[in-house]
Coordinates of N, CA and C in Angstrom, one line a residue:
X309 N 0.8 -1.2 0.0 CA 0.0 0.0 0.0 C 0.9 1.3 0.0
X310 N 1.9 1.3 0.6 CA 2.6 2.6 0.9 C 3.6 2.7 -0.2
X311 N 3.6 1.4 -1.1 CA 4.3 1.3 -2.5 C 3.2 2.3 -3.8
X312 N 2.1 1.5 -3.4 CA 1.6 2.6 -4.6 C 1.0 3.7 -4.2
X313 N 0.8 4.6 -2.9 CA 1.2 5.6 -2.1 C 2.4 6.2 -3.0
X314 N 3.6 5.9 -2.8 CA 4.7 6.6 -3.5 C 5.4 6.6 -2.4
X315 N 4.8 6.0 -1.1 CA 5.9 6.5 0.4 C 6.6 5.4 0.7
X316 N 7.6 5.6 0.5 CA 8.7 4.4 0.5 C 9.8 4.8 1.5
X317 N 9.7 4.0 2.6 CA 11.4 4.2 3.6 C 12.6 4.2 3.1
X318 N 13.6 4.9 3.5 CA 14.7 4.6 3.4 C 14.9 3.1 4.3
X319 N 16.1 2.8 3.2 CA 16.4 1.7 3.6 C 17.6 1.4 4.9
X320 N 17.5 0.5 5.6 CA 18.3 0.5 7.1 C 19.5 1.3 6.7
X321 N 20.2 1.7 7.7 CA 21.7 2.2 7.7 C 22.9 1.5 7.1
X322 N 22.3 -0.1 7.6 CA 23.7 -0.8 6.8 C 23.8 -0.6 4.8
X323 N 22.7 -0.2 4.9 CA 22.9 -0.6 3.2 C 23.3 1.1 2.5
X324 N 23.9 0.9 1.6 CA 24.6 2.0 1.1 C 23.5 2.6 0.5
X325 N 23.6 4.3 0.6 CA 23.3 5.2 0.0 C 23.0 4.9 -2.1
X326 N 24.4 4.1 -2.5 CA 24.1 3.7 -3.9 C 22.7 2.8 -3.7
X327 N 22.9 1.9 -3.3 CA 21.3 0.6 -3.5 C 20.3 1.7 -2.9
X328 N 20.1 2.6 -1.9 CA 18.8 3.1 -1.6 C 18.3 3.9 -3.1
X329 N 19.1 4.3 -3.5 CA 19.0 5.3 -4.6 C 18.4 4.1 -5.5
X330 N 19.0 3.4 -6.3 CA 18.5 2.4 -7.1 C 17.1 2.3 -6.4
X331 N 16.9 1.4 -5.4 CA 15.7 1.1 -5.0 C 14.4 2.1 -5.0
X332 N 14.5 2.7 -5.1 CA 13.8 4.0 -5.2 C 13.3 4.3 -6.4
X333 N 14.5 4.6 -7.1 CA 14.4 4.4 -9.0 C 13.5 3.3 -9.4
X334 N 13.6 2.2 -8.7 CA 12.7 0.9 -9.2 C 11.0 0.9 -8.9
X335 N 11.0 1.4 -7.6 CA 9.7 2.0 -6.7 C 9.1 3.2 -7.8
X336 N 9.4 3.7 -8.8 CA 8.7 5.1 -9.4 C 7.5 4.6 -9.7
X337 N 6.3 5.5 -9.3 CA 5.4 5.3 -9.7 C 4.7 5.0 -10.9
X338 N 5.3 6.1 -11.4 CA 4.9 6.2 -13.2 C 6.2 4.8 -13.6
X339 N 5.6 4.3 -14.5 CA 6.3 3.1 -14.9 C 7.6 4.0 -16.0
X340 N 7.4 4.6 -16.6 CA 8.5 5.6 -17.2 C 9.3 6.3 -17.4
X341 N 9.0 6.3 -15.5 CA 10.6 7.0 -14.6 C 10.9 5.7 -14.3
X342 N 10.7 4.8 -14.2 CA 11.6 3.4 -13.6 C 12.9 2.8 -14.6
X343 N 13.7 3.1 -13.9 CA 14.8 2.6 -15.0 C 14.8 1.2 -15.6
X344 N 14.9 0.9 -16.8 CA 15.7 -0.4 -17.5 C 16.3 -1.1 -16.7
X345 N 16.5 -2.5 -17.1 CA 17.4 -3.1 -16.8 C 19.5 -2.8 -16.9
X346 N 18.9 -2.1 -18.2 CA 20.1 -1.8 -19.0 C 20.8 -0.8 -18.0
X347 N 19.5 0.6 -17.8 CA 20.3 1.6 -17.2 C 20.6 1.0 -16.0
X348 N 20.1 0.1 -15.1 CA 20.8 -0.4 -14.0 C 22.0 -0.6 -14.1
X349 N 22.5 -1.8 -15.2 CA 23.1 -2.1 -15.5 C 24.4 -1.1 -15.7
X350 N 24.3 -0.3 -16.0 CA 25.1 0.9 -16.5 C 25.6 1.9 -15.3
X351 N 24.9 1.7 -14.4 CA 25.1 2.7 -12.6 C 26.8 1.7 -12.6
X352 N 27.5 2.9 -12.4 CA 29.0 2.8 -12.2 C 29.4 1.7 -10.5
X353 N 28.1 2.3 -9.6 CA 28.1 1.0 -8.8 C 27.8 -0.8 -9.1
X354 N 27.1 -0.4 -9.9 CA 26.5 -1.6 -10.1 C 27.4 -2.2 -11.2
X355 N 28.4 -1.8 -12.1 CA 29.3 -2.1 -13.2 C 30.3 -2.5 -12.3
X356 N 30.7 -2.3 -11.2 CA 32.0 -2.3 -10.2 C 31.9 -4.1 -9.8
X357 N 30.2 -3.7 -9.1 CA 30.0 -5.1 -8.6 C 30.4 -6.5 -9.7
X358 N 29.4 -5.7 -10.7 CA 29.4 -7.0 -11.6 C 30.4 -7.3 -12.0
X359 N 31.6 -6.5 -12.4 CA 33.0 -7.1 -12.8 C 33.8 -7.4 -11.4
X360 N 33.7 -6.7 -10.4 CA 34.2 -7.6 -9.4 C 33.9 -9.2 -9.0
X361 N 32.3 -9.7 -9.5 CA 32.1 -10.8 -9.3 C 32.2 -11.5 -10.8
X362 N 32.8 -10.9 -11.6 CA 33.4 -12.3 -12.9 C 34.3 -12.2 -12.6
X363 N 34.8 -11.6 -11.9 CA 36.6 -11.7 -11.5 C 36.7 -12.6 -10.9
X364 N 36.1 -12.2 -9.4 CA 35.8 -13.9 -8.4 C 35.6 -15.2 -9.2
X365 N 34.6 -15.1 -9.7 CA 34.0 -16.4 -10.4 C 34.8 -17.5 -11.4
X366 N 35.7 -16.3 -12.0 CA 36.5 -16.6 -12.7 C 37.8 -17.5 -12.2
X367 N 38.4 -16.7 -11.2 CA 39.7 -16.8 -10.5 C 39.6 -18.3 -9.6
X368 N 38.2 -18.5 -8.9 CA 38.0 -20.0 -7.8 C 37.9 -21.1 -9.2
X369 N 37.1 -20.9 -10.2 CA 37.1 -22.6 -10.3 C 38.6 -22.6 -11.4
X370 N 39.4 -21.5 -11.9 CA 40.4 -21.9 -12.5 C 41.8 -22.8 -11.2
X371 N 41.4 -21.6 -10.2 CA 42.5 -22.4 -9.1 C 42.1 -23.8 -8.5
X372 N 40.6 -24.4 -8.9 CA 40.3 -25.9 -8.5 C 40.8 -26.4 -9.5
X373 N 40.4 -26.0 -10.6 CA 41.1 -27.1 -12.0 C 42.5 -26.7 -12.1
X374 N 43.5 -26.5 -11.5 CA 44.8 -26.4 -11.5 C 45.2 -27.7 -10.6
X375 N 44.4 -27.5 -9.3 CA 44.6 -28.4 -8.5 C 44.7 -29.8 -9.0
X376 N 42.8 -29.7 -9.3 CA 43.0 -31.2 -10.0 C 43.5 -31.5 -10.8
X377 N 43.7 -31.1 -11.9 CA 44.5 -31.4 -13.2 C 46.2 -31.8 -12.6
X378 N 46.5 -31.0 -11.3 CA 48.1 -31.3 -11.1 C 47.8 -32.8 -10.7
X379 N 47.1 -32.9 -9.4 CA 46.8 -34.3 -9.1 C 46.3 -35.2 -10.1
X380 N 45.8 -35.2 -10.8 CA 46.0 -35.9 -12.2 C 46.8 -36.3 -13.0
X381 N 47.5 -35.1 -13.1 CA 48.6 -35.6 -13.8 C 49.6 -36.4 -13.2
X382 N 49.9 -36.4 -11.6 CA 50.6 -36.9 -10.7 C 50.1 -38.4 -10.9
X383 N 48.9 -38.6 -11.1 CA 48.6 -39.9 -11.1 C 48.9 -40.6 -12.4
X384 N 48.7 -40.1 -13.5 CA 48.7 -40.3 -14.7 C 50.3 -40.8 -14.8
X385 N 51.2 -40.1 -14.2 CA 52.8 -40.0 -14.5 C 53.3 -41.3 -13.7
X386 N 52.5 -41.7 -12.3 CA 52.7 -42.6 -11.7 C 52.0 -43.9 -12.3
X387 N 51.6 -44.3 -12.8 CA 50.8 -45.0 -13.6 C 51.6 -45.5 -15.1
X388 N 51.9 -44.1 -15.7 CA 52.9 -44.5 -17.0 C 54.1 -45.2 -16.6
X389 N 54.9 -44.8 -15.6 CA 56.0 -45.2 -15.0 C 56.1 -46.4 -14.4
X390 N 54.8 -47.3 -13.8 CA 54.7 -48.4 -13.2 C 54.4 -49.7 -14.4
X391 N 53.8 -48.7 -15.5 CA 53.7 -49.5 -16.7 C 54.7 -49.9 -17.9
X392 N 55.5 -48.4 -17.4 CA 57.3 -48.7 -18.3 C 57.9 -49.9 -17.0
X393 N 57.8 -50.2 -16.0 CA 58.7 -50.9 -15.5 C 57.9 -52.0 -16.0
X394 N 56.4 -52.5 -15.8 CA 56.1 -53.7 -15.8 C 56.3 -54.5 -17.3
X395 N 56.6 -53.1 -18.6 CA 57.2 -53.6 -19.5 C 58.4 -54.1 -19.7
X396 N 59.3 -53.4 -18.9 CA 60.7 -54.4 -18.6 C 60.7 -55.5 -18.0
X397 N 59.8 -55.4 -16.7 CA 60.2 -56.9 -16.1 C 59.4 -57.5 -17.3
X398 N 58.7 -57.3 -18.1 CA 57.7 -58.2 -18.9 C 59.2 -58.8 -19.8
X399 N 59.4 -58.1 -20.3 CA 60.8 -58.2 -21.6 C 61.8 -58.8 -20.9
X400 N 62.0 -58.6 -19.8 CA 63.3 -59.7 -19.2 C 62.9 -61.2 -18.7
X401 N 61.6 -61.2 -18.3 CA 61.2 -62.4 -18.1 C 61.1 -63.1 -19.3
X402 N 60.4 -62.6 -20.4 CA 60.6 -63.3 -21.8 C 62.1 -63.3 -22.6
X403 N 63.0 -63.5 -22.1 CA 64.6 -63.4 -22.4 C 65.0 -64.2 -21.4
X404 N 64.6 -64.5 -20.3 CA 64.8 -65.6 -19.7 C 64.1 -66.5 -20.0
X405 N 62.5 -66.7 -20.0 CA 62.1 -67.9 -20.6 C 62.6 -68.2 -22.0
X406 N 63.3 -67.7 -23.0 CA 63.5 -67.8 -24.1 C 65.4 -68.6 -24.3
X407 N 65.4 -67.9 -23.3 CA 67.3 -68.3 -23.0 C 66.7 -69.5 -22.2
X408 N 66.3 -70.2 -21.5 CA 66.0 -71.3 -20.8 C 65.5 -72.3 -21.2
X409 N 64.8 -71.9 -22.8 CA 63.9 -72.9 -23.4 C 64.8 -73.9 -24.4
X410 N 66.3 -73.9 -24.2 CA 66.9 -74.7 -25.0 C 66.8 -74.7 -26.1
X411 N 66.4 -73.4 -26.9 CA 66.0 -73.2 -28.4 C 67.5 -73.6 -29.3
X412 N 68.7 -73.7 -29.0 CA 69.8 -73.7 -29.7 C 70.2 -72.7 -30.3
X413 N 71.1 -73.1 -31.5 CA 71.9 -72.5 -32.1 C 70.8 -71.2 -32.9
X414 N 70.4 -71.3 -33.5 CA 69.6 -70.5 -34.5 C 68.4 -69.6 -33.7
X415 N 67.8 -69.6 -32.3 CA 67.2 -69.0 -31.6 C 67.8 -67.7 -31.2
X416 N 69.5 -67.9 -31.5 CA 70.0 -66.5 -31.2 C 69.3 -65.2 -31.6
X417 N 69.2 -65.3 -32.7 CA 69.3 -63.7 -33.5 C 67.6 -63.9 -33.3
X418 N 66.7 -64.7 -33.1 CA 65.3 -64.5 -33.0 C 65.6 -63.9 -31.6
X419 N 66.0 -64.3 -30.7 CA 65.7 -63.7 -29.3 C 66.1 -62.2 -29.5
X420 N 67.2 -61.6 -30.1 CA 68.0 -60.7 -30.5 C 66.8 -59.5 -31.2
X421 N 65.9 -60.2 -31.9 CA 64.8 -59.2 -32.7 C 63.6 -58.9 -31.9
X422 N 63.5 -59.9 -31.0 CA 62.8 -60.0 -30.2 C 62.8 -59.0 -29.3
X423 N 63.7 -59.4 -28.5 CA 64.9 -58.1 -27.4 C 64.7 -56.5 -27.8
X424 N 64.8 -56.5 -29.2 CA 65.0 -55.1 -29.3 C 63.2 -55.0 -30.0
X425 N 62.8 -55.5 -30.5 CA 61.1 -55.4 -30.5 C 60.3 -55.1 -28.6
X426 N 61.0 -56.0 -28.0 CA 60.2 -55.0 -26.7 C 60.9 -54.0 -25.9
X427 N 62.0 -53.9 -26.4 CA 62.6 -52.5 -25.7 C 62.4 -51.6 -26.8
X428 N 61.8 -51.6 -27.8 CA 61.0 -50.4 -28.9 C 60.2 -50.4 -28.0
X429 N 58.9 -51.4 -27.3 CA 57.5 -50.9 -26.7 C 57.8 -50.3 -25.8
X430 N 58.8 -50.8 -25.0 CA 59.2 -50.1 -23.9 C 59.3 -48.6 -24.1
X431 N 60.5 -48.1 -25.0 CA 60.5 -47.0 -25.1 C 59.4 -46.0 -25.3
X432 N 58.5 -46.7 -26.3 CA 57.1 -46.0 -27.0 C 56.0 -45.8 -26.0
X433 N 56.5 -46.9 -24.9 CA 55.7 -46.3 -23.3 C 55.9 -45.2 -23.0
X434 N 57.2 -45.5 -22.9 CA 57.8 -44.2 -22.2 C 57.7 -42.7 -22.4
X435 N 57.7 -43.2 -23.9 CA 57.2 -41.7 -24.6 C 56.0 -40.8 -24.5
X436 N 54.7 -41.8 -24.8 CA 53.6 -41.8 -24.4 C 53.6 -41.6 -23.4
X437 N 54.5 -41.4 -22.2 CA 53.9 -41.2 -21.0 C 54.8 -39.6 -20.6
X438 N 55.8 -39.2 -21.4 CA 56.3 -38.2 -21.0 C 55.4 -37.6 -22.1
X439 N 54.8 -37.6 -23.2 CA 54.1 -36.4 -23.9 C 52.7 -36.4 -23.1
X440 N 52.2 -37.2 -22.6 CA 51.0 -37.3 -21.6 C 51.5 -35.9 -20.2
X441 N 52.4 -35.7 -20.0 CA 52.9 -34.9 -19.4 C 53.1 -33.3 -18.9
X442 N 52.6 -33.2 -20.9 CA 53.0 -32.0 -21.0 C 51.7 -30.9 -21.4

């Protein structure tokens, strides 16, 4: 009632002189004097706020996805590395079972292509896991 009156309180003491003013502005009777959204938008207080809070908004979840992403990657690196060793013990156990298996004379140079066929994978782990890295 005291809205469409036109008698409108000021608003408590905590709240700034800018927002009473707005508020007020919004309260006009005649629909004509009530500002836009836009010209709200446009009050040098209200331009402060707004780019102060994309600033915030911006700044917290980039500093979460740093976080995570490090710890991710920490895991990721620990994981490539446990899978470059399990490719060696993998390659040395098959060079032992191969040297063991009594293949003879002519098994040499197969074990030999062999040998360096899994220390290629090996390496190609390895790689894959330092460009995973970066």
């Amino acid at each position: 009632v005291k809205i469409k009156a036109g008698r409108v309180a000021r608003l408590p003491q905590e709240y700034s002189e800018d927002l009473n003013h707005v508020v007020r502005m919004m309260l006009q009777l005649e629909s004509a004097k009530r500002p836009s959204i836009d010209d709200i938008f446009r009050l040098p207080r209200v331009q402060e706020q707004s780019e102060t809070l994309a600033r915030n908004a911006l700044a917290v979840p980039t500093q979460h996805m740093d976080r995570y992403f490090s710890v991710q990657l920490r895991r990721l690196q620990s994981k490539e590395e446990e899978l470059a060793q399990r490719s060696q013990d993998l390659a040395a156990k098959e060079k032992e079972a191969r040297g063991s298996g009594g293949s003879g004379g002519s098994g040499g140079s197969a074990n030999a292509a062999d040998d360096a066929r899994l220390q290629e994978q090996s390496k190609e782990v390895s790689r894959r896991g330092e460009e995973g890295g970066r």
